[in-house]
Short mmCIF file of C-alpha atoms in Angstrom, two decimals:
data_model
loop_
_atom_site.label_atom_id
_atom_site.label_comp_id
_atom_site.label_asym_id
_atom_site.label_seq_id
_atom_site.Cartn_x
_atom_site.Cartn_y
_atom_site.Cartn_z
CA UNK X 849 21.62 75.51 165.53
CA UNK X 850 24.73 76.04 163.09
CA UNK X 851 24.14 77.63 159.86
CA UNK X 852 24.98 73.89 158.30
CA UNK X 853 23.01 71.87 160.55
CA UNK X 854 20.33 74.49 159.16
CA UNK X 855 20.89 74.00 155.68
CA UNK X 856 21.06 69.97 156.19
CA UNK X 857 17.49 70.73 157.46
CA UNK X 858 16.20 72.54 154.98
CA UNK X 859 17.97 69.91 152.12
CA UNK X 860 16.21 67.08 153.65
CA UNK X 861 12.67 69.15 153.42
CA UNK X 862 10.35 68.31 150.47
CA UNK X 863 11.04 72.21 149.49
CA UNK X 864 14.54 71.43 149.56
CA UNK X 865 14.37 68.01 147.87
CA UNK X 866 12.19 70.11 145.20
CA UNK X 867 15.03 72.71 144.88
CA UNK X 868 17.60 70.20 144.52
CA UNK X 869 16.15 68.55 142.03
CA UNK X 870 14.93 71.34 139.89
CA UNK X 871 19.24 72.70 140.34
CA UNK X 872 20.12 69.50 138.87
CA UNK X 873 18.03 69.36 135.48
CA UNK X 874 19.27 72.94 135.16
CA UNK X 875 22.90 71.60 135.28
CA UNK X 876 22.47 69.16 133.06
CA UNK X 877 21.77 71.72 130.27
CA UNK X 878 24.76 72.08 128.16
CA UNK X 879 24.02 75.53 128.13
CA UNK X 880 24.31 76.10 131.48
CA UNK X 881 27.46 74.06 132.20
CA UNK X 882 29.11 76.21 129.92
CA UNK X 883 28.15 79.98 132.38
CA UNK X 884 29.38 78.04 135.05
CA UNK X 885 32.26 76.98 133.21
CA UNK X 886 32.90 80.79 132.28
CA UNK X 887 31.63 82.01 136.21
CA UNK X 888 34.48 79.86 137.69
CA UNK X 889 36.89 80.87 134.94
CA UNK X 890 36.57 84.30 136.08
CA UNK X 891 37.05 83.42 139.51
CA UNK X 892 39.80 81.95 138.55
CA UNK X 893 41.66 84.34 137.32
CA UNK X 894 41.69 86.58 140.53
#
């Protein structure tokens, strides 16, 4: 099994499902979006 057929596995599990939705209330916090915005500006500049 292929490390993405793995992860597609894992997604569809209720842990995953769980995970996935406790990333996404995380990303809606403004707060958040704005480390990511500074993460990937940092990344960026390499």
């Amino acid at each position: 099994m292929s490390i993405v057929q793995k992860i597609r596995t894992f997604l569809s599990s209720p842990q995953g499902r769980k995970l996935t939705s406790q990333a996404q209330q995380q990303l809606s916090k403004p707060e958040n979006q704005q480390k990511l915005r500074n993460l990937a500006s940092r990344f960026k500049r390499r």
